[in-house]
C-alpha positions as semicolon CSV with decimal commas, in nm:
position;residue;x (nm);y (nm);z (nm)
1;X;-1,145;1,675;4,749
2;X;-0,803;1,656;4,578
3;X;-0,648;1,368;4,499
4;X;-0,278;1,363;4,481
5;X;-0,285;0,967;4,470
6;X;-0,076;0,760;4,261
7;X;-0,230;0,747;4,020
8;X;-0,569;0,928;3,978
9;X;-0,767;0,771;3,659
10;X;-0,946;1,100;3,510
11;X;-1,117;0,867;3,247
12;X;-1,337;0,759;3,504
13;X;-1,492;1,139;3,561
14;X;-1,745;1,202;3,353
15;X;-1,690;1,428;3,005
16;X;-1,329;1,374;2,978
17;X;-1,191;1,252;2,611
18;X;-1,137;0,862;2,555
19;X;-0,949;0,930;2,306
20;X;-0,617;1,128;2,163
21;X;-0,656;1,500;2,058
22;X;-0,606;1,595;1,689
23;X;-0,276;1,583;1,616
24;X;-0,112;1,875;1,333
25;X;0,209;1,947;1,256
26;X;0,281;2,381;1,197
27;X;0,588;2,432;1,032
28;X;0,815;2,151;1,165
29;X;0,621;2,184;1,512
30;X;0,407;1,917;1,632
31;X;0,057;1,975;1,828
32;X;-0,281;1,875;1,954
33;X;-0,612;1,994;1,892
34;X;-0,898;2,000;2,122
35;X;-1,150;2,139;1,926
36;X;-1,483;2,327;2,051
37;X;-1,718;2,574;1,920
38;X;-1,654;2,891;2,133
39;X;-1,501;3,203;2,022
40;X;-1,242;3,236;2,263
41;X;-0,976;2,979;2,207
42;X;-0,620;2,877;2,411
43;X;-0,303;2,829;2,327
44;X;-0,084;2,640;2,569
45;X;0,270;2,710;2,661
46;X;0,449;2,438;2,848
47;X;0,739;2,420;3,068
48;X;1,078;2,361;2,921
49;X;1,210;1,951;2,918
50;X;1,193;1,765;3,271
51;X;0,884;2,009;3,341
52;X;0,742;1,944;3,044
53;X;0,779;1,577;3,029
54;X;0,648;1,554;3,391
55;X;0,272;1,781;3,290
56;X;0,172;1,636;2,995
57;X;-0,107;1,399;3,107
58;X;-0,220;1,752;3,344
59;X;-0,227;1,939;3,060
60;X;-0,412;1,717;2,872
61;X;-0,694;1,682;3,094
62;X;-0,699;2,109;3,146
63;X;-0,714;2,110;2,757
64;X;-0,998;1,825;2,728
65;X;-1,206;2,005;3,030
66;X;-1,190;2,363;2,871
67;X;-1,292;2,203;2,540
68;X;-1,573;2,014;2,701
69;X;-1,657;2,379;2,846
70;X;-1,701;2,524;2,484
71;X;-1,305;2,690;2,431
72;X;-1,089;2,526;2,186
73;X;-0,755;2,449;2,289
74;X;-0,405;2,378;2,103
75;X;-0,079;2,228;2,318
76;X;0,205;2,208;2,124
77;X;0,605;2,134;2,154
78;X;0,834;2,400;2,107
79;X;1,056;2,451;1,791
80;X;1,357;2,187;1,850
81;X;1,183;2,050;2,183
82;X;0,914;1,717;2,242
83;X;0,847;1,576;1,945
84;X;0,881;1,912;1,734
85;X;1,233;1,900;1,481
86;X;1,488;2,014;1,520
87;X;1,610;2,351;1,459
88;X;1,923;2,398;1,243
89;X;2,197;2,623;1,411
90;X;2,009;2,600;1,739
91;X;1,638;2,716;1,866
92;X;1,630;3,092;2,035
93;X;1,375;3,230;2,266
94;X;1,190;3,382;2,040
95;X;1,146;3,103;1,835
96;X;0,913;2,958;2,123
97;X;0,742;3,292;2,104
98;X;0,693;3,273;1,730
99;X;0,542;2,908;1,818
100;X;0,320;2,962;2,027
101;X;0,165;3,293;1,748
102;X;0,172;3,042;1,502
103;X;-0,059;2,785;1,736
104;X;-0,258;3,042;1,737
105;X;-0,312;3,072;1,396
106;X;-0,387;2,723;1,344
107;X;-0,621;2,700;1,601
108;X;-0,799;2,996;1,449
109;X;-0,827;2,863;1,134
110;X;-0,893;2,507;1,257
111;X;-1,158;2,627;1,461
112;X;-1,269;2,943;1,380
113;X;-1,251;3,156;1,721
114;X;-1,117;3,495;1,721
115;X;-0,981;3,561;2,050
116;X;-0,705;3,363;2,225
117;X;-0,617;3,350;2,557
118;X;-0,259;3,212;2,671
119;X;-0,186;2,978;2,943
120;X;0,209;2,955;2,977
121;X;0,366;2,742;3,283
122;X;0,701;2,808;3,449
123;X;0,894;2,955;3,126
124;X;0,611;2,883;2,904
125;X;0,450;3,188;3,142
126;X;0,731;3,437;2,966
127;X;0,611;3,274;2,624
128;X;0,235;3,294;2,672
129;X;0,324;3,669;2,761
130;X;0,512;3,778;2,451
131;X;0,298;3,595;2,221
132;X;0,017;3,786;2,365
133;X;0,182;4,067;2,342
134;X;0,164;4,063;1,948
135;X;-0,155;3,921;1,943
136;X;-0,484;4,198;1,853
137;X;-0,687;3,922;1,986
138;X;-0,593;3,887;2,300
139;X;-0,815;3,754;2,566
140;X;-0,649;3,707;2,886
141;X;-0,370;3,499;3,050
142;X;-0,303;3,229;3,284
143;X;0,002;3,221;3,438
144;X;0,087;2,870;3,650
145;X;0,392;2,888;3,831
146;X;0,548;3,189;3,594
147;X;0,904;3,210;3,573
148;X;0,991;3,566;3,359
149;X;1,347;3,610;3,387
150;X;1,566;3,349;3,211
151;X;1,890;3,429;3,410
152;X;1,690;3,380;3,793
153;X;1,492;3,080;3,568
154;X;1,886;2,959;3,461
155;X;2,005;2,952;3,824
156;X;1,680;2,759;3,951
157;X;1,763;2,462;3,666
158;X;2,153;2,448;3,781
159;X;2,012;2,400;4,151
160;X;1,732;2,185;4,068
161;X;2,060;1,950;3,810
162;X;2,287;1,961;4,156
163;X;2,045;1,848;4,362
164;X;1,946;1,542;4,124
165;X;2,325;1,417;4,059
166;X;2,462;1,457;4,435
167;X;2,536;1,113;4,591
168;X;2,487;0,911;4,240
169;X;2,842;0,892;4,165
170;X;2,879;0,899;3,817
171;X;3,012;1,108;3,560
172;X;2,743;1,271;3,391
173;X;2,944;1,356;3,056
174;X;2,765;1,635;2,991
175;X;2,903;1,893;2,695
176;X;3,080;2,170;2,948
177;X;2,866;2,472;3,033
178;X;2,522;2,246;2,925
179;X;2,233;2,368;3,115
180;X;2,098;2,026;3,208
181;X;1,774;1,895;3,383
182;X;1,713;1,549;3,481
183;X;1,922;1,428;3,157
184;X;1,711;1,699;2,956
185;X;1,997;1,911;2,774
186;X;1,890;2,264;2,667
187;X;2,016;2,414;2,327
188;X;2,295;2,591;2,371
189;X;2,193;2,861;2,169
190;X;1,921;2,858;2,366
191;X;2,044;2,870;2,725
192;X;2,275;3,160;2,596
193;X;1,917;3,363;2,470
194;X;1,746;3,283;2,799
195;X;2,013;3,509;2,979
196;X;1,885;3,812;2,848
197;X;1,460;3,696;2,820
198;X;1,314;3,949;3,134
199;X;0,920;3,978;3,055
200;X;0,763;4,305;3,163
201;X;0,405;4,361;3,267
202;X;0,366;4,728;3,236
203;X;0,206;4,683;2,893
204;X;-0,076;4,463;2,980
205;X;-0,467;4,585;2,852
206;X;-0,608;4,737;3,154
207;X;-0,867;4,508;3,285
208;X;-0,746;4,183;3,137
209;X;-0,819;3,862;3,272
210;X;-0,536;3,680;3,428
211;X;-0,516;3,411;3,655
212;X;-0,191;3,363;3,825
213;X;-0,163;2,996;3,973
214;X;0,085;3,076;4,265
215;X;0,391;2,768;4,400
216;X;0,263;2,762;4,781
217;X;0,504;2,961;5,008
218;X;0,638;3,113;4,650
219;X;0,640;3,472;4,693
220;X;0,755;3,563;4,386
221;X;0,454;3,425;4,225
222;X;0,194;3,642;4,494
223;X;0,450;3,946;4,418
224;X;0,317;3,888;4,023
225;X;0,024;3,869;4,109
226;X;-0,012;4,205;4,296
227;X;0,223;4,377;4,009
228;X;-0,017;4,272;3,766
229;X;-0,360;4,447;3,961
230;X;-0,164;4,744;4,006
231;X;-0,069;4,768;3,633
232;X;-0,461;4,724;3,588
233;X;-0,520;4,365;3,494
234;X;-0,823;4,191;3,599
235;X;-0,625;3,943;3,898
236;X;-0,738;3,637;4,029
237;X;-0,499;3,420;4,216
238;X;-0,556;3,061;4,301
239;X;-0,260;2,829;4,475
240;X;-0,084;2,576;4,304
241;X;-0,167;2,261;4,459
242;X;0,001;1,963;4,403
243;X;0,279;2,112;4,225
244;X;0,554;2,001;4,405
245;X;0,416;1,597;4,370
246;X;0,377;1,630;4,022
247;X;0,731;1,714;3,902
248;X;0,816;1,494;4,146
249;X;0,582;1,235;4,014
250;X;0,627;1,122;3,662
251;X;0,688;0,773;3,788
252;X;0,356;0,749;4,006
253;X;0,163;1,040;3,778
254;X;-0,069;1,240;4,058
255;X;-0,299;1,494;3,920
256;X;-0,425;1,768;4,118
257;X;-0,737;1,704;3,975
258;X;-0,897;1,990;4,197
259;X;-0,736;2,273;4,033
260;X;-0,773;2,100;3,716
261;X;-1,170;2,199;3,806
262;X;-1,031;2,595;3,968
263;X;-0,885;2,653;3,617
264;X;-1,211;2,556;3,469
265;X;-1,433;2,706;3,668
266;X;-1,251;3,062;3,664
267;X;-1,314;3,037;3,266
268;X;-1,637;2,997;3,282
269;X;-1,697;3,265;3,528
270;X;-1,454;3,503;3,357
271;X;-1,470;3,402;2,977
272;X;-1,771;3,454;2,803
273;X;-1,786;3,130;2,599
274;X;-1,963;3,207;2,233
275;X;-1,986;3,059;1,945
276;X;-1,842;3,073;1,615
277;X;-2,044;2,980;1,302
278;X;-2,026;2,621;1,140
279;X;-1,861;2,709;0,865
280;X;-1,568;2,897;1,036
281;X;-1,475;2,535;1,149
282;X;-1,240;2,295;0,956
283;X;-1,313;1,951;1,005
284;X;-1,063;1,833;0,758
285;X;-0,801;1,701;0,904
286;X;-0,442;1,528;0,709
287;X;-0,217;1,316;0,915
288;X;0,010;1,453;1,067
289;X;0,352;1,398;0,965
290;X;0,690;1,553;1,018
291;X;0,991;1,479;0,826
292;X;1,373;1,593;0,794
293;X;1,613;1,459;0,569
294;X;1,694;1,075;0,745
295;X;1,346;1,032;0,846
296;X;0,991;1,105;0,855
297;X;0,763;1,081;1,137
298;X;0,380;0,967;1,140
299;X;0,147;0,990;1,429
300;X;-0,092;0,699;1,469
301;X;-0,365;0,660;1,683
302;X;-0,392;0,285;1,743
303;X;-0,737;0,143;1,844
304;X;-0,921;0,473;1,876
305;X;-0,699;0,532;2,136
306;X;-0,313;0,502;2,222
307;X;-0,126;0,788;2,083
308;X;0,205;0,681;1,879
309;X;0,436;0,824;1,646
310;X;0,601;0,620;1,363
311;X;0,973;0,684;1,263
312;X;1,072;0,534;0,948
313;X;1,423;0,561;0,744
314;X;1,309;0,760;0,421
315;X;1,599;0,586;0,214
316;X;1,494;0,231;0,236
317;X;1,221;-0,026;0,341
318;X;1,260;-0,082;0,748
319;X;1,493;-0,381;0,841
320;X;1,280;-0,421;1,115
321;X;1,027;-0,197;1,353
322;X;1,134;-0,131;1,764
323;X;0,849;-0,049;2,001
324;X;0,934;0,191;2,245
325;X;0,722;0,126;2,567
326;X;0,643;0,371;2,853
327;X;0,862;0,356;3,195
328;X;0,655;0,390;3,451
329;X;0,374;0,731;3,357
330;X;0,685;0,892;3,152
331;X;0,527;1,019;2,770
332;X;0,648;0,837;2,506
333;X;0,961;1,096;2,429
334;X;1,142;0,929;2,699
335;X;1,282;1,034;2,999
336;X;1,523;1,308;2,863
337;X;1,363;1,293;2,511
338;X;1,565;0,922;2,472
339;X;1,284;0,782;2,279
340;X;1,242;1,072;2,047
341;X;1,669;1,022;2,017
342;X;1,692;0,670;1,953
343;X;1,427;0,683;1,716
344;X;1,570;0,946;1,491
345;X;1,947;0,799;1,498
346;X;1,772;0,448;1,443
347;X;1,630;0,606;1,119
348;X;1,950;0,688;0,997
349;X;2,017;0,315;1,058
350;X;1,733;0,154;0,818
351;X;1,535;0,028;1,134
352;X;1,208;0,234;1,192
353;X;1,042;0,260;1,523
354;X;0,708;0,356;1,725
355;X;0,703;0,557;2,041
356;X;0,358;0,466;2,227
357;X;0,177;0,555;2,524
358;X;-0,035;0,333;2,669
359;X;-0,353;0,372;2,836
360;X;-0,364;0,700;3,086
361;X;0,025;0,772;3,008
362;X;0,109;1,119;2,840
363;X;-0,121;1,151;2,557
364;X;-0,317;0,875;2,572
365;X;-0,655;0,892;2,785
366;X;-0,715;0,619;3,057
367;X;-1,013;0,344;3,000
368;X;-1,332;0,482;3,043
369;X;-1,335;0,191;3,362
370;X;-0,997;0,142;3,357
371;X;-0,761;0,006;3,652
372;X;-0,591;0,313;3,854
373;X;-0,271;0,165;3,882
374;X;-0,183;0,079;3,517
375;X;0,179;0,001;3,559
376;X;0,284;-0,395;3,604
377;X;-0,126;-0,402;3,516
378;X;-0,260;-0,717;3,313
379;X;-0,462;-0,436;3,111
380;X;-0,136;-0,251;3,047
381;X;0,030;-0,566;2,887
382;X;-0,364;-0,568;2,691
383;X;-0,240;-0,225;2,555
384;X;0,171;-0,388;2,408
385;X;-0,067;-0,673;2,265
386;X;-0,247;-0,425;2,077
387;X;-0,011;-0,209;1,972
388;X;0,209;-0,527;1,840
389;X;-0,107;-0,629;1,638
390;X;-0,167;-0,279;1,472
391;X;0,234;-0,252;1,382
392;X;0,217;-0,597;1,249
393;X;-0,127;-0,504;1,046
394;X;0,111;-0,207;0,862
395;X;0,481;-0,382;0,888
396;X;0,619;-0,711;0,763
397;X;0,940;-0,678;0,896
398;X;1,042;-0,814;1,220
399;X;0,937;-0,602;1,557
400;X;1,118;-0,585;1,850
401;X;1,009;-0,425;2,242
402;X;1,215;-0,221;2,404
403;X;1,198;-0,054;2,765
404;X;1,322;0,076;3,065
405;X;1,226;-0,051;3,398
406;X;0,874;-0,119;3,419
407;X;0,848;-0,073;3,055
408;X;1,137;-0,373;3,037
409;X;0,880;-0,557;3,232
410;X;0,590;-0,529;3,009
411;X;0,843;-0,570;2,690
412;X;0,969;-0,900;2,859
413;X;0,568;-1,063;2,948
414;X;0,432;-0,954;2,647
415;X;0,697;-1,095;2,407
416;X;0,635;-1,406;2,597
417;X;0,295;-1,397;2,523
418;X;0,319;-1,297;2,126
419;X;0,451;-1,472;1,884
420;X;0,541;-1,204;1,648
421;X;0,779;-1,053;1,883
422;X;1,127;-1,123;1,744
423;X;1,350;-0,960;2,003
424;X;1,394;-0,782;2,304
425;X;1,597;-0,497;2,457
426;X;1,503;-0,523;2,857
427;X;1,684;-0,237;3,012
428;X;1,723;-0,147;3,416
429;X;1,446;-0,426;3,492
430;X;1,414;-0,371;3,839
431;X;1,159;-0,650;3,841
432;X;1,206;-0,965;3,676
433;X;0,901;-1,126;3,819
434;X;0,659;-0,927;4,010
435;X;0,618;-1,051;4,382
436;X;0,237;-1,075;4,403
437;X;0,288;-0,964;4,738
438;X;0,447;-0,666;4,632
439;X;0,254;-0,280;4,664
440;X;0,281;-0,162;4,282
441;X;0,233;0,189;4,443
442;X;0,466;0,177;4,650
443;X;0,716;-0,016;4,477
444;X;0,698;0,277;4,229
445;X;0,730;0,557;4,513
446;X;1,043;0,402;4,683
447;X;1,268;0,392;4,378
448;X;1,484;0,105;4,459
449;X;1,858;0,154;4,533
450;X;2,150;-0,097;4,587
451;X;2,161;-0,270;4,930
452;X;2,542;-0,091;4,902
453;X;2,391;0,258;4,855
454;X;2,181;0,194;5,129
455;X;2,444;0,129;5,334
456;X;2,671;0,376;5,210
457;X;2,387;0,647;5,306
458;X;2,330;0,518;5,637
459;X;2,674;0,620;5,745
460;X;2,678;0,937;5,616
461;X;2,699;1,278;5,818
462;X;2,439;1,412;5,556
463;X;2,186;1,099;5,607
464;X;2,223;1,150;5,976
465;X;2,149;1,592;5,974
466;X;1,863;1,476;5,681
467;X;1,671;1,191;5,948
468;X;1,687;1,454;6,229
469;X;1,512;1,701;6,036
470;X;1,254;1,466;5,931
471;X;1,351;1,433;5,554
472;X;1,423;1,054;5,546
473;X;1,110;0,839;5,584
474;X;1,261;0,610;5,815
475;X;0,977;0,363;5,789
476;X;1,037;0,357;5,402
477;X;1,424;0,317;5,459
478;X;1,368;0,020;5,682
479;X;1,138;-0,145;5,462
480;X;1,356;-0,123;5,193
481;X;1,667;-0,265;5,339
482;X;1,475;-0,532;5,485
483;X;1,412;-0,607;5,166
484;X;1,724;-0,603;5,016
485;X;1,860;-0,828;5,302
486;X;1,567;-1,065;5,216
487;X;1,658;-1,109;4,861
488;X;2,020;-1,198;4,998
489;X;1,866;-1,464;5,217
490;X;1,663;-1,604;5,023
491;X;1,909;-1,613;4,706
492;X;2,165;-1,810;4,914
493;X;1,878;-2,115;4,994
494;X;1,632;-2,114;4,739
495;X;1,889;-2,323;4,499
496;X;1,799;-2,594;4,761
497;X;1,454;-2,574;4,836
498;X;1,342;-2,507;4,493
499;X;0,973;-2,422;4,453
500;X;0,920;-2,451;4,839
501;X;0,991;-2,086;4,853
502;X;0,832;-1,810;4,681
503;X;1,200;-1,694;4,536
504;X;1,184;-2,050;4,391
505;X;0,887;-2,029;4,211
506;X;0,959;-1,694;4,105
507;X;1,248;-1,864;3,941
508;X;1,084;-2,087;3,769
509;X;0,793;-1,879;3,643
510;X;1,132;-1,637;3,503
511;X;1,295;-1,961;3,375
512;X;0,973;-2,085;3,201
513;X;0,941;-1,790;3,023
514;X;1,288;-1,728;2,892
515;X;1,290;-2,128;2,765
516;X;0,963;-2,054;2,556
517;X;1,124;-1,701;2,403
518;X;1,434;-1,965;2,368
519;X;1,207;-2,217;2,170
520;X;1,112;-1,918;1,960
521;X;1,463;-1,812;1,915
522;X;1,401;-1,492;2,015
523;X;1,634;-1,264;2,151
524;X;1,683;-1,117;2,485
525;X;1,936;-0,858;2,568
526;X;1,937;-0,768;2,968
527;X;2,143;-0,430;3,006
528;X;2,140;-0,315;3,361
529;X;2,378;-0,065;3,594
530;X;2,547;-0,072;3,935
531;X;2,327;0,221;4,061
532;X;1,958;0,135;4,060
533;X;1,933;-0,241;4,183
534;X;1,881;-0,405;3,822
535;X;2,204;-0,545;3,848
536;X;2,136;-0,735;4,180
537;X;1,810;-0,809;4,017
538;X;2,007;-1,029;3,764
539;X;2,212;-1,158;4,097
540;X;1,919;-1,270;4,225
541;X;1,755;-1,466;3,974
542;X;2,107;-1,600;3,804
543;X;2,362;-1,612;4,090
544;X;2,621;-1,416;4,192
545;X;2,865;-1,430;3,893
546;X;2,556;-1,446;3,663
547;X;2,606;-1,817;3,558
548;X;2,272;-1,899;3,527
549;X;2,277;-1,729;3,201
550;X;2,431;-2,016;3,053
551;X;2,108;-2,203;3,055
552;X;1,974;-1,928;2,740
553;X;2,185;-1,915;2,446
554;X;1,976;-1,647;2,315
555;X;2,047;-1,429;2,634
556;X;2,247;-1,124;2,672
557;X;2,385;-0,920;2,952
558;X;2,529;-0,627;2,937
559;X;2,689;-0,439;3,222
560;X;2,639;-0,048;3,153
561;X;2,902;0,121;3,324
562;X;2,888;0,495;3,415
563;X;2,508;0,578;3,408
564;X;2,197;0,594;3,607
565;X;1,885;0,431;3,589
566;X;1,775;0,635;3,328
567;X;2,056;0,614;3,091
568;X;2,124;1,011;3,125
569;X;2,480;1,002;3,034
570;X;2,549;1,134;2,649
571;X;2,774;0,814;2,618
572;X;2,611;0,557;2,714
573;X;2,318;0,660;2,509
574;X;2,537;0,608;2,199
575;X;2,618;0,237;2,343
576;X;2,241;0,176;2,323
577;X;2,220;0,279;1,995
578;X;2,474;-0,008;1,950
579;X;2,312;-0,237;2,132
580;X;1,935;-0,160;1,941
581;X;2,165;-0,215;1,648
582;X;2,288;-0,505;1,682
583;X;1,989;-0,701;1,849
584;X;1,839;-0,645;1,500
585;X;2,122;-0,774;1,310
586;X;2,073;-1,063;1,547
587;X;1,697;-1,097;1,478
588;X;1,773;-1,043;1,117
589;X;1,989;-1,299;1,069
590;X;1,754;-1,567;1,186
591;X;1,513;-1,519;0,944
């Protein structure tokens, strides 16, 4: 039975990898090896940004099962996109195409196979198809939720943008014309290729096996899938399940674990396995590094398992290291690539910096008997102490946490906890102290507004059409507000009562903290906004006008004006910048 629960821990089924692929760089790209001994191997073309960011950890797990089925596998970032440079005067279409033929190359050579299939999702489909097109070796295609025209593909993005930033109320700031997803900003160059990228079929090897995993109600996807038999390809169709919930679902990470096994299972019914000889195999392996002219990049697997990627200045020794932590399941790029951003501009700085994922985030695989809800987890803040200690085992310079939302959380607990933390960049903590009362799950589901937007919603014409079609889980709504309304309570009389109510000694387990990171003279800079709730957060915990900051010298808030809770705005990504800047100055200076 599928599980579309948030979130499913795959490490706990049997033959999946406890451990990071092989990571290789190709020509200023950046990918992962699965390696296996068959002779048909698979190259794996992703979705473009948001969609991409959001199928990481399922891609993962269909590239660990097919290796664990005998086929070698190779994901890897597009020219310019992920963790891949970037590419001077812009990236073009067929620059993913040329990608994804060079993958193949390298997983032939790593590996020795001789026939590749490719499995390309939404846009990635279009890729998979072209590459294929030029390869002799082709063995067959999977197709998962294909989009082949980039003008139809163009228009679904701008609906997909509008839909996102309606009722947020902000000015986005982004460059006029941008095609834009979910603060994801496509090359310009780019968007302007994809206009004239239409894929035909016609071509295809007659009996060629393809597997077309078809959006439910989608019938362009079924339409494909009957063009394709009649143009003589070997068709099997399977539906997409759990597609909508996982691009929907980076924050609580459901894997439709089910077709994870259909994808599987039509390989090894369809694709003879075989196997190439031990000495067409390279087990040599160099780390993997990627470098332009400010900086260059390292990826480290800590512990035998959490996948990271150092950034270092190449001009000087690091003033100090910043570890980037996960918010919520997002990979360690950052929602809109902001991790692989900050790093790169912080490089150009003199400060270096890790991007990490922790345990069953992006590309690193869950404990073998691991917890299934690993955000706010004790085991997750396990994973920052480790990753502290293996930065510190490599770096003498100061090291700082940084984080959005939950990953503020962890940044803020674990600093407390370690004394070679020297500072720390909380940003859009929408929990300072986690209610033990609390449902993690669904905490992470509801996506907490303002009591204001709330109320602002409730009035609307739109709210009131959305509720009668059954759109707005009412239940979830009320819940919600309620608890808003309780925070406003119990903020007025806990100053009074103290620790006889559970806001009180919430308080004080906050307060204690903050006065031991104050005895350490370390750092804290709070940012939050006006439209996700971190704000009243702060409100809550320091009073109304915020005066209870006054009680931590070494505390900073900063008011971010303008933006979401995901920093999306162009602008107020360059204020963080400042703000990463400066907090090391700060710790700097106190050494």
């Amino acid at each position: 039975m599928q599980s579309n629960l948030a979130p499913s821990n795959p490490g706990q089924r049997l033959g999946y990898s406890t451990c990071p692929a092989t990571a290789v760089t190709m020509d200023g790209m950046l990918g992962h090896l699965h390696p296996a001994g068959g002779t048909t191997g698979v190259v794996l073309c992703q979705p473009w940004g948001f969609d991409a960011l959001c199928t990481v950890k399922f891609h993962r797990l269909i590239a660990e099962d097919l290796a664990r089925r005998g086929y070698p596998v190779i994901r890897f970032d597009y020219p310019g996109e992920g963790d891949s440079l970037p590419v001077e005067n812009g990236a073009h279409f067929d620059a993913w195409v040329e990608g994804a033929v060079r993958a193949a190359r390298e997983l032939r050579e790593r590996t020795g196979c001789t026939q590749i299939l490719y499995y390309g999702m939404g846009i990635g489909a279009a890729v998979a198809l072209r590459a294929g097109q030029r390869d002799e070796g082709l063995a067959g295609y999977v197709l998962a939720a294909p989009a082949l025209n980039g003008r139809r593909y163009l228009r679904e993005v701008a609906l997909r943008e509008k839909v996102i930033e309606d009722g947020i109320g902000i000015d986005f700031g982004y460059p006029a014309g941008s095609t834009v997803l979910a603060s994801f900003i496509m090359d310009p160059a780019l968007a302007a290729d994809m206009k004239s990228v239409s894929v035909s079929i016609e071509t295809l090897p007659a009996g060629l096996p393809t597997l077309v995993l078809a959006r439910p109600e989608n019938g362009t996807d079924r339409e494909l899938a009957d063009q394709l038999g009649r143009s003589g390809a070997s068709v099997h169709m399977s539906d997409f399940t759990g597609y909508g919930a996982m691009l929907d679902g980076v924050v609580t990470s459901p894997m439709p674990m089910s077709l994870i096994d259909t994808i599987g299972d039509w390989f090894s019914q369809t694709i003879a396995v075989g196997e190439t000889s031990d000495a067409a195999r390279s087990d040599a392996h160099a780390p993997a590094v990627l470098s332009a002219g400010a900086f260059t990049e390292l990826v480290e697997v800590i512990d035998s398992r959490l996948f990271g990627i150092f950034c270092a200045p190449n001009s000087e020794i690091p003033k100090a290291v910043i570890i980037f932590l996960n918010m919520a399941y997002a990979p360690h790029i950052g929602w809109g690539g902001l991790w692989v951003d900050m790093a790169r501009r912080l490089a150009q700085r003199g400060i270096a910096t890790l991007r990490v994922d922790l345990s069953n985030i992006g590309e690193s695989p869950a404990r073998p008997a691991g917890e299934q809800q690993v955000v706010y987890s004790s085991e997750q803040l396990s994973d920052v102490h480790d990753v502290i200690r293996h930065v510190r085992s490599r770096n003498a310079c100061p090291i700082l946490l940084a984080g959005i939302c939950s990953g503020a959380h962890s940044a803020l607990y674990a600093a407390g906890d370690n004394p070679e933390v020297g500072g720390i960049i909380s940003i859009n903590q929408l929990r300072l102290v986690l209610d033990p009362d609390e449902d993690v799950d669904s905490l992470l589901m509801a996506g907490a507004r303002p009591l204001s937007d709330y109320k602002r919603r409730a009035f609307s014409l739109g709210t009131y059409k959305r509720v009668l079609s059954g759109e707005v889980d009412i239940p979830k709504a009320a819940k919600n507000i309620a608890g808003h309304a309780k925070d406003r309570v119990s903020r007025q009389i806990s100053p009074y009562l103290g620790g006889l109510t559970k806001l009180g000694r919430m308080r004080g387990q906050l307060f204690g903290l903050l006065r031991k990171l104050e005895a350490r003279k370390v750092p804290v800079a709070f940012l939050s906004c006006r439209t996700d709730g971190s704000l009243e957060q702060q409100r809550l915990y320091f009073g109304k006008s915020l005066a209870g900051h006054s009680a931590f010298p070494g505390l900073k808030h900063i008011l971010l004006e303008n933006t979401d809770h995901t920093l999306s705005p162009p602008a107020v990504r360059q204020q963080l910048i400042e703000i990463l800047e400066d907090t090391v100055h700060q710790v700097t200076r106190q050494i």
